[in-house]
Every structure is written in C-alpha cells, then in structure tokens.
PDB file of C-alpha atoms and ligand atoms in Angstrom:
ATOM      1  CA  UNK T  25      -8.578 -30.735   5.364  1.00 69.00           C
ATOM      2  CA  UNK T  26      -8.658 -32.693   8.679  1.00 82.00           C
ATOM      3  CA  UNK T  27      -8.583 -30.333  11.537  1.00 93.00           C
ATOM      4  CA  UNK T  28      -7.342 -31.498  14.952  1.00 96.00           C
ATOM      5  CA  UNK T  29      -7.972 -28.341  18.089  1.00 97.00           C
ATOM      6  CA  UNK T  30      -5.781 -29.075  21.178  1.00 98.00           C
ATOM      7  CA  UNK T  31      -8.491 -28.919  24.280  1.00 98.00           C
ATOM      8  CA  UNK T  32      -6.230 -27.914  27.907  1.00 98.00           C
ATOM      9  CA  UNK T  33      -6.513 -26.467  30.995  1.00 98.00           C
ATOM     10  CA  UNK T  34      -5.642 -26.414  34.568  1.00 97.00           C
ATOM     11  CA  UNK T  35      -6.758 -29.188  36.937  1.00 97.00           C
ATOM     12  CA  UNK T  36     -10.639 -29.243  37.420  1.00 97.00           C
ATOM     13  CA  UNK T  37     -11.061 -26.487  34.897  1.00 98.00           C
ATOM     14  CA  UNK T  38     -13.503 -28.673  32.947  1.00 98.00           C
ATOM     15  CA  UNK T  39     -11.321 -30.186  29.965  1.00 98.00           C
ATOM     16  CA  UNK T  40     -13.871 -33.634  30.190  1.00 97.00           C
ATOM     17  CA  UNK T  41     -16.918 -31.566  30.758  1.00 98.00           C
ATOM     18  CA  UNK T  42     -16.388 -29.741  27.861  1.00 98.00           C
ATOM     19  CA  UNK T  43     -14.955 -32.744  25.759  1.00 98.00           C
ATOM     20  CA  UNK T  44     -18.119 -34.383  26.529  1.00 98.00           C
ATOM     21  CA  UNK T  45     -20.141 -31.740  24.953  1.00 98.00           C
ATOM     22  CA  UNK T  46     -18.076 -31.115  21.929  1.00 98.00           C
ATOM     23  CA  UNK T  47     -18.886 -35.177  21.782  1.00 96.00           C
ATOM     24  CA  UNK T  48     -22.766 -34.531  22.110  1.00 96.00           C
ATOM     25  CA  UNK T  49     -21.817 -31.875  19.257  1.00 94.00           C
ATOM     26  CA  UNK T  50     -20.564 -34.465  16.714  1.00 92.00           C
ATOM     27  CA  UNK T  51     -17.166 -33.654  17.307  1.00 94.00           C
ATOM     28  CA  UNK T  52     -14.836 -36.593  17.233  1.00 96.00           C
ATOM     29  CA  UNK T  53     -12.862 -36.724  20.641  1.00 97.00           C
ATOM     30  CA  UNK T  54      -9.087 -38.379  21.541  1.00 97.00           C
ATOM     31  CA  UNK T  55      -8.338 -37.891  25.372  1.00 97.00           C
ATOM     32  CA  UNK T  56      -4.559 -38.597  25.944  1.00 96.00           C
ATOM     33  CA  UNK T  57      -5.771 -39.574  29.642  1.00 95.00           C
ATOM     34  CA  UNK T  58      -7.333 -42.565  28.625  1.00 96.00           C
ATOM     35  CA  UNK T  59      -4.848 -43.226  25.958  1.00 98.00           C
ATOM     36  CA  UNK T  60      -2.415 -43.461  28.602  1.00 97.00           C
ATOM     37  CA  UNK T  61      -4.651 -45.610  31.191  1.00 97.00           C
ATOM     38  CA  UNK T  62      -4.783 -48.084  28.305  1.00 97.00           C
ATOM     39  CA  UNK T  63      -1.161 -48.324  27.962  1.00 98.00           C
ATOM     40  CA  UNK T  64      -0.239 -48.826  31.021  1.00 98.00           C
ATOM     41  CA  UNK T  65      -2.846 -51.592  31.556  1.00 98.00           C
ATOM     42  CA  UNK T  66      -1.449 -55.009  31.759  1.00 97.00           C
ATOM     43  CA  UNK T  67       0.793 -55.744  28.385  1.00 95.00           C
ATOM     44  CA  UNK T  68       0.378 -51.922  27.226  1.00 97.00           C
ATOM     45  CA  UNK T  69       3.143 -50.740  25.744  1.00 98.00           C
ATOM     46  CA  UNK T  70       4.424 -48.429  28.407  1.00 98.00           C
ATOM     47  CA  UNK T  71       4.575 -51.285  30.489  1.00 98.00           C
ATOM     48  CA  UNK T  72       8.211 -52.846  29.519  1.00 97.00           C
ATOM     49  CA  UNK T  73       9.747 -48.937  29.320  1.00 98.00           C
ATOM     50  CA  UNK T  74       8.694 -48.534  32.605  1.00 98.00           C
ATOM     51  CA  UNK T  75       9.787 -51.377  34.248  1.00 97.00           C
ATOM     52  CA  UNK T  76      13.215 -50.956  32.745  1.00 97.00           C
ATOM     53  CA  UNK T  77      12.864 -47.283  33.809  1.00 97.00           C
ATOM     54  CA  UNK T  78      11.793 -47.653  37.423  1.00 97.00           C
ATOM     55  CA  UNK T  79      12.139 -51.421  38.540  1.00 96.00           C
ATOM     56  CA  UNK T  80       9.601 -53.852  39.330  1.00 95.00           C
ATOM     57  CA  UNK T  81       8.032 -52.072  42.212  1.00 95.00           C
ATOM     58  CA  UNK T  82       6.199 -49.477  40.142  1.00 97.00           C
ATOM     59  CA  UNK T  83       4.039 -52.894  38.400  1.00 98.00           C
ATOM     60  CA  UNK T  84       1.189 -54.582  40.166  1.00 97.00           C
ATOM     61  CA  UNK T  85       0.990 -58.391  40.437  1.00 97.00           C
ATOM     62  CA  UNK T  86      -1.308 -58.029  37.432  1.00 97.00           C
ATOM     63  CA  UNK T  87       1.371 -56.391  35.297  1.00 97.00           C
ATOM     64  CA  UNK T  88      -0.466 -53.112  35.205  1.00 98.00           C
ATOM     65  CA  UNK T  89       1.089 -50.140  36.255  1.00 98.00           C
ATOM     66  CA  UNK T  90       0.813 -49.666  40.150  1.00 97.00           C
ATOM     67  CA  UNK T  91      -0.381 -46.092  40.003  1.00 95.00           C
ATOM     68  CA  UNK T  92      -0.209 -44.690  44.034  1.00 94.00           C
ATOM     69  CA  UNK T  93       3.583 -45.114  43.917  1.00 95.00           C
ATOM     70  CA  UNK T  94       4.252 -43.964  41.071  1.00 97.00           C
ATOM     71  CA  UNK T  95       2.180 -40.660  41.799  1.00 92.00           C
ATOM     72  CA  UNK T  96       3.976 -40.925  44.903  1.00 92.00           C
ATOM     73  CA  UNK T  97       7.382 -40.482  43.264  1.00 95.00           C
ATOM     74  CA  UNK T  98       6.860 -38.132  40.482  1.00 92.00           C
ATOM     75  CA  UNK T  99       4.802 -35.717  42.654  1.00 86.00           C
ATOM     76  CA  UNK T 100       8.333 -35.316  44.811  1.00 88.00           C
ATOM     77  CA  UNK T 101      10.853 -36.097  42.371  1.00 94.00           C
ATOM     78  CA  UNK T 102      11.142 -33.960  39.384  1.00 92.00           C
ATOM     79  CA  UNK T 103      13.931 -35.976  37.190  1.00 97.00           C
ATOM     80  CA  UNK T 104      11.217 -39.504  37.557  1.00 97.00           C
ATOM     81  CA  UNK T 105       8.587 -37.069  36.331  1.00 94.00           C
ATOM     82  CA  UNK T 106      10.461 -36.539  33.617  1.00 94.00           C
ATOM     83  CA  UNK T 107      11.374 -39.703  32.818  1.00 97.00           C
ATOM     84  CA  UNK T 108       7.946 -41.304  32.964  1.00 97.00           C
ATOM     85  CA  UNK T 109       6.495 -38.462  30.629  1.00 95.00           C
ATOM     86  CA  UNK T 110       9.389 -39.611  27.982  1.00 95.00           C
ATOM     87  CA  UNK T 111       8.076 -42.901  28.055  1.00 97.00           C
ATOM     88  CA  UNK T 112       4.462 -42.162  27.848  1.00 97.00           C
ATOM     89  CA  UNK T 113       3.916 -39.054  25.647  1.00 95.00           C
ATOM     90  CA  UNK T 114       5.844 -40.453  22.392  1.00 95.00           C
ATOM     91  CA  UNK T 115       3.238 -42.964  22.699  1.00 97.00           C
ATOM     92  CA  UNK T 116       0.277 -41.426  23.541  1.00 97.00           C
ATOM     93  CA  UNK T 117       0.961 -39.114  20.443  1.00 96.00           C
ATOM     94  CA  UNK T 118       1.668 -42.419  18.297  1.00 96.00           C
ATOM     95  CA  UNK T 119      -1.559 -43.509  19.228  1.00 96.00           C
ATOM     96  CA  UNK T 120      -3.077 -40.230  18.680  1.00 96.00           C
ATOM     97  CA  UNK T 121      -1.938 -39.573  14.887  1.00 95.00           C
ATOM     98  CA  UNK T 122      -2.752 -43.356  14.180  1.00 95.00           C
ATOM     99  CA  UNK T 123      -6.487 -42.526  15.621  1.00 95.00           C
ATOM    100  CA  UNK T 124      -6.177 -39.199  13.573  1.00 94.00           C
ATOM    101  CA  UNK T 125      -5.591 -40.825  10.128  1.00 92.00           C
ATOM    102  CA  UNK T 126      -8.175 -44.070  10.733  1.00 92.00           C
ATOM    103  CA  UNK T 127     -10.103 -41.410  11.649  1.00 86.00           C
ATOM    104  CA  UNK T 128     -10.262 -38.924   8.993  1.00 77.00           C
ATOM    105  CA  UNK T 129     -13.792 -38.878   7.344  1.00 84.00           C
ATOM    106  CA  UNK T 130     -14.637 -36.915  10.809  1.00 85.00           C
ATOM    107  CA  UNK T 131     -15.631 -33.345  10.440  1.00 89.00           C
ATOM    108  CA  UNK T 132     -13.050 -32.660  13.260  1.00 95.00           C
ATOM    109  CA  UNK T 133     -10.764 -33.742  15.605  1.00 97.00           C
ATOM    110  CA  UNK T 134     -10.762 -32.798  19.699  1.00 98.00           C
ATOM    111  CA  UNK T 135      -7.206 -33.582  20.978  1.00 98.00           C
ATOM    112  CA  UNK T 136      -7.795 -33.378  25.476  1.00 98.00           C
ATOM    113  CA  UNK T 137      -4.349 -33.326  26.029  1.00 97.00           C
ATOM    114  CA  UNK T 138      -3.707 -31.742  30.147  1.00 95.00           C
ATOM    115  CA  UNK T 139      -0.275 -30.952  28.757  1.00 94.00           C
ATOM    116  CA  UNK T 140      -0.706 -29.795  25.911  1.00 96.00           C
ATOM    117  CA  UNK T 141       1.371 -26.693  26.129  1.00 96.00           C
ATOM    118  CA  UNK T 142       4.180 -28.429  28.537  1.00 92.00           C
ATOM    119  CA  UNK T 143       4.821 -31.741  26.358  1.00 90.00           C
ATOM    120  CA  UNK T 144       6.281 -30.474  22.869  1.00 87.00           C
ATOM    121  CA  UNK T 145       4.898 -34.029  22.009  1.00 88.00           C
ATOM    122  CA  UNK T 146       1.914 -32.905  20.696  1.00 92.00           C
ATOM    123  CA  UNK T 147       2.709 -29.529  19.139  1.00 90.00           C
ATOM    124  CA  UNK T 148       2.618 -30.837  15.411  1.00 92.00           C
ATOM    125  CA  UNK T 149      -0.586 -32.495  16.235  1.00 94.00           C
ATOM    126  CA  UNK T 150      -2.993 -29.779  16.333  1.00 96.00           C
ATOM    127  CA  UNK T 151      -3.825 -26.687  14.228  1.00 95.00           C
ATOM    128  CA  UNK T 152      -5.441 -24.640  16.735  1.00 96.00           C
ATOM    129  CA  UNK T 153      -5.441 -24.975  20.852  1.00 98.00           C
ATOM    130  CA  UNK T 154      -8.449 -24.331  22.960  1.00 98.00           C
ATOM    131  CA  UNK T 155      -7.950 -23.752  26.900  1.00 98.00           C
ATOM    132  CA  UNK T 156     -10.767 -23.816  29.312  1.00 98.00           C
ATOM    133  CA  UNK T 157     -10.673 -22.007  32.001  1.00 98.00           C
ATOM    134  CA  UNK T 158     -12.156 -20.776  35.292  1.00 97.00           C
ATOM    135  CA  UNK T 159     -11.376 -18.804  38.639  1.00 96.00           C
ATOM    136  CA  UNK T 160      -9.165 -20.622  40.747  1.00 97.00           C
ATOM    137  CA  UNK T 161     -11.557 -20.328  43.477  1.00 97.00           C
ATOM    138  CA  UNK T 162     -13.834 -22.298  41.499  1.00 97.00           C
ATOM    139  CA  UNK T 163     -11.363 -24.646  40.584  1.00 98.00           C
ATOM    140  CA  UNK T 164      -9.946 -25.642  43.608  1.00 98.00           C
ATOM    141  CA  UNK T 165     -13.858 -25.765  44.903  1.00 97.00           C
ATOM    142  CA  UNK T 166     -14.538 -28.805  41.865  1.00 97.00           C
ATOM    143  CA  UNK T 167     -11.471 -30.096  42.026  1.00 97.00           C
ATOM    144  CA  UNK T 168     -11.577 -31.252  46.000  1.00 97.00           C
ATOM    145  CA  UNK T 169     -15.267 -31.785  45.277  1.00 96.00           C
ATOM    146  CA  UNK T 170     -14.940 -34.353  42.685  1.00 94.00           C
ATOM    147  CA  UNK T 171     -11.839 -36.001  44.089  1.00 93.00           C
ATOM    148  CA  UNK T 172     -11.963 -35.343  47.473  1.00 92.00           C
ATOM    149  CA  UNK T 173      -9.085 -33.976  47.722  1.00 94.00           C
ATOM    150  CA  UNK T 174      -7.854 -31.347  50.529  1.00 96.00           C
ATOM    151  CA  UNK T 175      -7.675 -27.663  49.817  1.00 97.00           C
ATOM    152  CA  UNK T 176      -3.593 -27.675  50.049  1.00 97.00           C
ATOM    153  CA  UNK T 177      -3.349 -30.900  47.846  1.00 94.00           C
ATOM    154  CA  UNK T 178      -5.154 -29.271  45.526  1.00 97.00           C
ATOM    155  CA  UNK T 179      -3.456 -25.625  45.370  1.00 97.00           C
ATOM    156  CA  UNK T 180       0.331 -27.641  45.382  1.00 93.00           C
ATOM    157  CA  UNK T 181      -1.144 -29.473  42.276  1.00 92.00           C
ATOM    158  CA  UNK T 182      -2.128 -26.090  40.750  1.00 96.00           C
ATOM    159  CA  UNK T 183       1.051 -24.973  41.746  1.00 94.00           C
ATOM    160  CA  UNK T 184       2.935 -27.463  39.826  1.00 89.00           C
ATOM    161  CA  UNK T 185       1.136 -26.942  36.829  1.00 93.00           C
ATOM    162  CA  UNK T 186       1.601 -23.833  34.013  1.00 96.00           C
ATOM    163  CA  UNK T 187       0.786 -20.953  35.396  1.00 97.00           C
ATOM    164  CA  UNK T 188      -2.973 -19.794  34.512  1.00 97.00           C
ATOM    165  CA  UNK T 189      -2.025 -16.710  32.425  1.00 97.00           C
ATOM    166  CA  UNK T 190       0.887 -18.396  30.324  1.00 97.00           C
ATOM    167  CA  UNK T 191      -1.864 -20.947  29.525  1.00 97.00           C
ATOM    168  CA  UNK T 192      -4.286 -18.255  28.530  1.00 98.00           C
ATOM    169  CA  UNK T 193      -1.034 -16.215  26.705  1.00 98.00           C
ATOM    170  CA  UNK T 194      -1.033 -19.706  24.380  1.00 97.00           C
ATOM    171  CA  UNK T 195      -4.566 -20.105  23.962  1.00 98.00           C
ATOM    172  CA  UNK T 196      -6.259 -19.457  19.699  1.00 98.00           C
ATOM    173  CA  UNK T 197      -9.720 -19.825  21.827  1.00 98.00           C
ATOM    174  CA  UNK T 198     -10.617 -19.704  25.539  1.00 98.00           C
ATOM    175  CA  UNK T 199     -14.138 -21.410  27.031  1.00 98.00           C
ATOM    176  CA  UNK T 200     -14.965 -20.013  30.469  1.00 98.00           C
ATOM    177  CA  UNK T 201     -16.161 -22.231  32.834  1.00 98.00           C
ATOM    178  CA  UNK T 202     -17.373 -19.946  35.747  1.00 97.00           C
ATOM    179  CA  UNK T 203     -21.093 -20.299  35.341  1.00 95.00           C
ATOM    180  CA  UNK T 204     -23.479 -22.706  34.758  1.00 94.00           C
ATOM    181  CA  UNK T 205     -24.004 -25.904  32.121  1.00 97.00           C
ATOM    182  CA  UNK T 206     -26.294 -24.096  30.214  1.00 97.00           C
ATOM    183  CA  UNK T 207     -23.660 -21.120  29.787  1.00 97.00           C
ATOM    184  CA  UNK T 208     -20.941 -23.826  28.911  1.00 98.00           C
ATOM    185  CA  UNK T 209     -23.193 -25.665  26.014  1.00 98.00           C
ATOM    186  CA  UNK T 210     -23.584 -22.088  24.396  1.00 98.00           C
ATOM    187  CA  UNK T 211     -19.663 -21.489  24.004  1.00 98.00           C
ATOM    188  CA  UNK T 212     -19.438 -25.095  23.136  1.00 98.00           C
ATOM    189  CA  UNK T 213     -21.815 -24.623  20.462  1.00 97.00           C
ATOM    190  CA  UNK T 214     -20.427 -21.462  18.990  1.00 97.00           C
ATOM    191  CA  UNK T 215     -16.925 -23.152  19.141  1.00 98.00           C
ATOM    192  CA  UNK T 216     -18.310 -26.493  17.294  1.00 97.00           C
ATOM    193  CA  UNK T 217     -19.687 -24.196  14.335  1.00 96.00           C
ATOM    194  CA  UNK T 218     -16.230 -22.421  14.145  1.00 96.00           C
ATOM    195  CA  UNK T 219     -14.293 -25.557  13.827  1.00 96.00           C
ATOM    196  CA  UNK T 220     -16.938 -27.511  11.563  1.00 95.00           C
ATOM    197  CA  UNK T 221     -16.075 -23.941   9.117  1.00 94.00           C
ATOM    198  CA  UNK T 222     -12.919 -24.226   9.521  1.00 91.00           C
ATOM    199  CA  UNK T 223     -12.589 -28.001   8.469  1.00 85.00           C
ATOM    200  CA  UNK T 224     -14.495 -27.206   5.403  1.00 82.00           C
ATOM    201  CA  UNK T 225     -12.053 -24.667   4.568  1.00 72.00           C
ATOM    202  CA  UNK T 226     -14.757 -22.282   4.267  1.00 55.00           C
ATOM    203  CA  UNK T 227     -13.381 -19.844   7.461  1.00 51.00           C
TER     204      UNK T 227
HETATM  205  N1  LIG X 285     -20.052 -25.498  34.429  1.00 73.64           N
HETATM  206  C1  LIG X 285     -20.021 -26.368  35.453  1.00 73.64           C
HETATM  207  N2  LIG X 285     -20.930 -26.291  36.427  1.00 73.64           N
HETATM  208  C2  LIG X 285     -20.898 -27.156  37.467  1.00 73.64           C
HETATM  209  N3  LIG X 285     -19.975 -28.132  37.633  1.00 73.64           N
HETATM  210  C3  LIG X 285     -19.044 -28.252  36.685  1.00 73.64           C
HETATM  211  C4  LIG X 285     -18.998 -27.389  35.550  1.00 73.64           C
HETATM  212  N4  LIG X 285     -17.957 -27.736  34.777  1.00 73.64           N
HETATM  213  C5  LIG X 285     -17.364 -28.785  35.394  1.00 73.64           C
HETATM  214  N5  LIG X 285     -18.006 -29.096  36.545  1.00 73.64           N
HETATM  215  C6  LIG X 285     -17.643 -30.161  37.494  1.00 73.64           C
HETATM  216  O1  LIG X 285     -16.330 -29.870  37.979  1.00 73.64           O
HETATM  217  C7  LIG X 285     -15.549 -31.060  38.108  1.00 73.64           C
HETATM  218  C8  LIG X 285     -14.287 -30.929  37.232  1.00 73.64           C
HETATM  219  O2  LIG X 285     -14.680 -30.917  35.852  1.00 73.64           O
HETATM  220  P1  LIG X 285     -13.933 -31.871  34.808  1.00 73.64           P
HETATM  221  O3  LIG X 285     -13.786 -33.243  35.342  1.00 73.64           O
HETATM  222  O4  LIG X 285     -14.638 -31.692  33.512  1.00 73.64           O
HETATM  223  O5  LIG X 285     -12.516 -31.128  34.785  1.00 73.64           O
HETATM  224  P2  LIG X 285     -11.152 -31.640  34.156  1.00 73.64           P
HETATM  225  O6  LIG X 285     -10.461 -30.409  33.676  1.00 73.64           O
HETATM  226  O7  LIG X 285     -11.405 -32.725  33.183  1.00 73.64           O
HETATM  227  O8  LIG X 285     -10.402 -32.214  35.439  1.00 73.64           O
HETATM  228  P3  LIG X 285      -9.051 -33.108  35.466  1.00 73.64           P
HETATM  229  O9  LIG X 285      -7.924 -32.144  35.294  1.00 73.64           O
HETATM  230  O10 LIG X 285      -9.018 -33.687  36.829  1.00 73.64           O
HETATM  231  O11 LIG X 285      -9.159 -34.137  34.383  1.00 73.64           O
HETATM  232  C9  LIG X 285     -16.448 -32.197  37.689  1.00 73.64           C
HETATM  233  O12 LIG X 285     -17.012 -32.772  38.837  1.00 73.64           O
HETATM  234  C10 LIG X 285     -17.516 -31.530  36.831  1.00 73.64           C
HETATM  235  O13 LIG X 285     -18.737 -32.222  36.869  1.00 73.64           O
HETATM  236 MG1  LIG X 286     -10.613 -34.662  33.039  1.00 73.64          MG
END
C-alpha cells in the first residue's frame, strides 16, 4: 500500500527541518511550498488564474508572480486570501497526487503541506498527519531569526494561523521541536520506522 503522512505546523515550528531529515531517512518528500513557487513562476499554471483573479499588477515584467504585493493584500484582506488559495491549492494537490502515483515504488510518502488542516484540499491525500511543534517562545525566537522578521510581525502571523492546540487536537503523531538536532533526528528516526511498518502493512 502507498502511504502518504501529512507533515504541518505553525510558522518556524520546523516543518523543513524535519522534512529534511525524514529525506536523509529515505523517506520520499513533496513540499506544497515549492510546488507552489513553481507554479507561479513565469508560464506556471497559476499564472493565467491569477491574473484573471487579481489584474495585471500582481505579475512581474517577467510573468512571474510579483510576490510583495500580493503578500501585501492577502495579509489585510481576507476575501483575496481566499481567492488566491482557490486558485493555488487545487493545483498544488493535482501536482501532488500526480507526484504520488509516478512515485509509487517509494516506501513512503512525506506530504509538507503548512495548511494542511485549513485547506480541505489535501484531506484525501494523506492517511495519517504529523504536526511538529514547539513553544511559541521558541518559535517566534527562529522565526524572526531566520527571516528577520520583528517580534509583532511574527506573533500577528501566528495569530492568523490555527491555533496551536486545535493543530495538536488533529495531530495522529506530534515531533517536538524544543531541544536540540540531535533530539529531533531521534523522533525522526522512530517516526521513519513507524511509517516504513506501516507501508508494509505489517503495523
Ligand atoms: N531543533 C532545532 N534546533 C535549532 N534550530 C532549529 C531547530 N529546528 C529548526 N531550527 C531552525 O529554526 C528555523 C525554522 O525552522 P524551519 O525552517 O525548519 O521551520 P518551518 O516550519 O519550515 O518554517 P516556515 O513555516 O517558515 O516554512 C530555521 O532557521 C531552522 O534552522
Ligand atoms: Mg519551511
């Protein structure tokens, strides 16, 4: 049977850390983010949807999708939000099941999907969901590390995403992500043993 997990979590929880690792593991990995940075690349198919969608201001001379307005407007306008997320998800979970069945002599699929739980896209896709999570301290700590963000940009992205324990509530399997590398590889491990069983049917 070809398993596909669902890999979330909050912003700067870890989600590519960990996907990285599950990679090292032998897992096979399918990150929606990139999925989506490819289709909205010059000629990708989001590109004509959104440009019908939102007008010719939201495309860069090269024909790629001019990303600071566009985070712009959805970050203050919930209805374009919406909008853009029913052009993209439909075809980042196209993509996804296409990648899926080409895919299939792997022992396992990881699905890194930020909304998971939100889109209902990608519900059929996966047989079990894993969340990774950490203490919001932490996370807000990473987050403006690695982007440079401030600390109130940060917390007003946090506070647009699903509440921490709803995600948790949803979650087959939880990784924390409070300690170390060497504490993360462990779980990771454990976790990759789990799903190799349960792809084998013998779990
Ligand atoms: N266990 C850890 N110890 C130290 N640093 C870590 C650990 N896990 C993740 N980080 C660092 O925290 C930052 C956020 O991690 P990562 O990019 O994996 O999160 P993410 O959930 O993919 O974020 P995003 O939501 O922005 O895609 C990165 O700079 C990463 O190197
Ligand atoms: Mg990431």
């Amino acid at each position: 049977m070809t398993v596909s997990i669902g890999l979330t979590g909050g912003i700067g929880c870890g989600k590519s850390t960990v996907a990285a690792l599950f990679r090292e593991s032998g897992a096979t990995v399918i990150d929606s983010d990139a999925i989506s940075h490819q289709l909205t690349q010059p000629a990708g198919a989001a590109i004509e949807p959104i440009r019908a969608a939102f007008g010719a201001d939201y495309i860069d001379a090269s024909g790629a999708l001019d990303r600071a307005p566009m985070r712009h407007l959805i970050f203050s306008d919930a209805a374009a939000k919406q909008r853009l997320e029913g052009i993209l998800h439909p075809l980042i979970r196209a993509q996804m099941l296409e990648r899926v069945r080409t895919g299939s002599t792997a022992p396992y699929f990881l699905l890194v999907v930020p909304l998971l739980f939100e889109a209902r896209a990608y519900h059929e896709l996966v047989q079990r969901t894993l969340v990774v999570d950490c203490d919001e301290a932490t996370q807000i700590a990473r987050t403006m590390q690695r982007s440079g963000m401030s600390e109130p940009e940060v917390r007003a992205i946090i506070a647009q995403q699903m509440a921490r324990a709803e995600r948790l509530r949803l979650a087959d399997d939880i990784i924390r992500n409070d300690a170390g590398m060497d504490a993360l590889r462990l779980q990771v491990e454990q976790l990759h043993l789990r799903y190799m069983a349960l792809s084998t049917g013998s779990d």
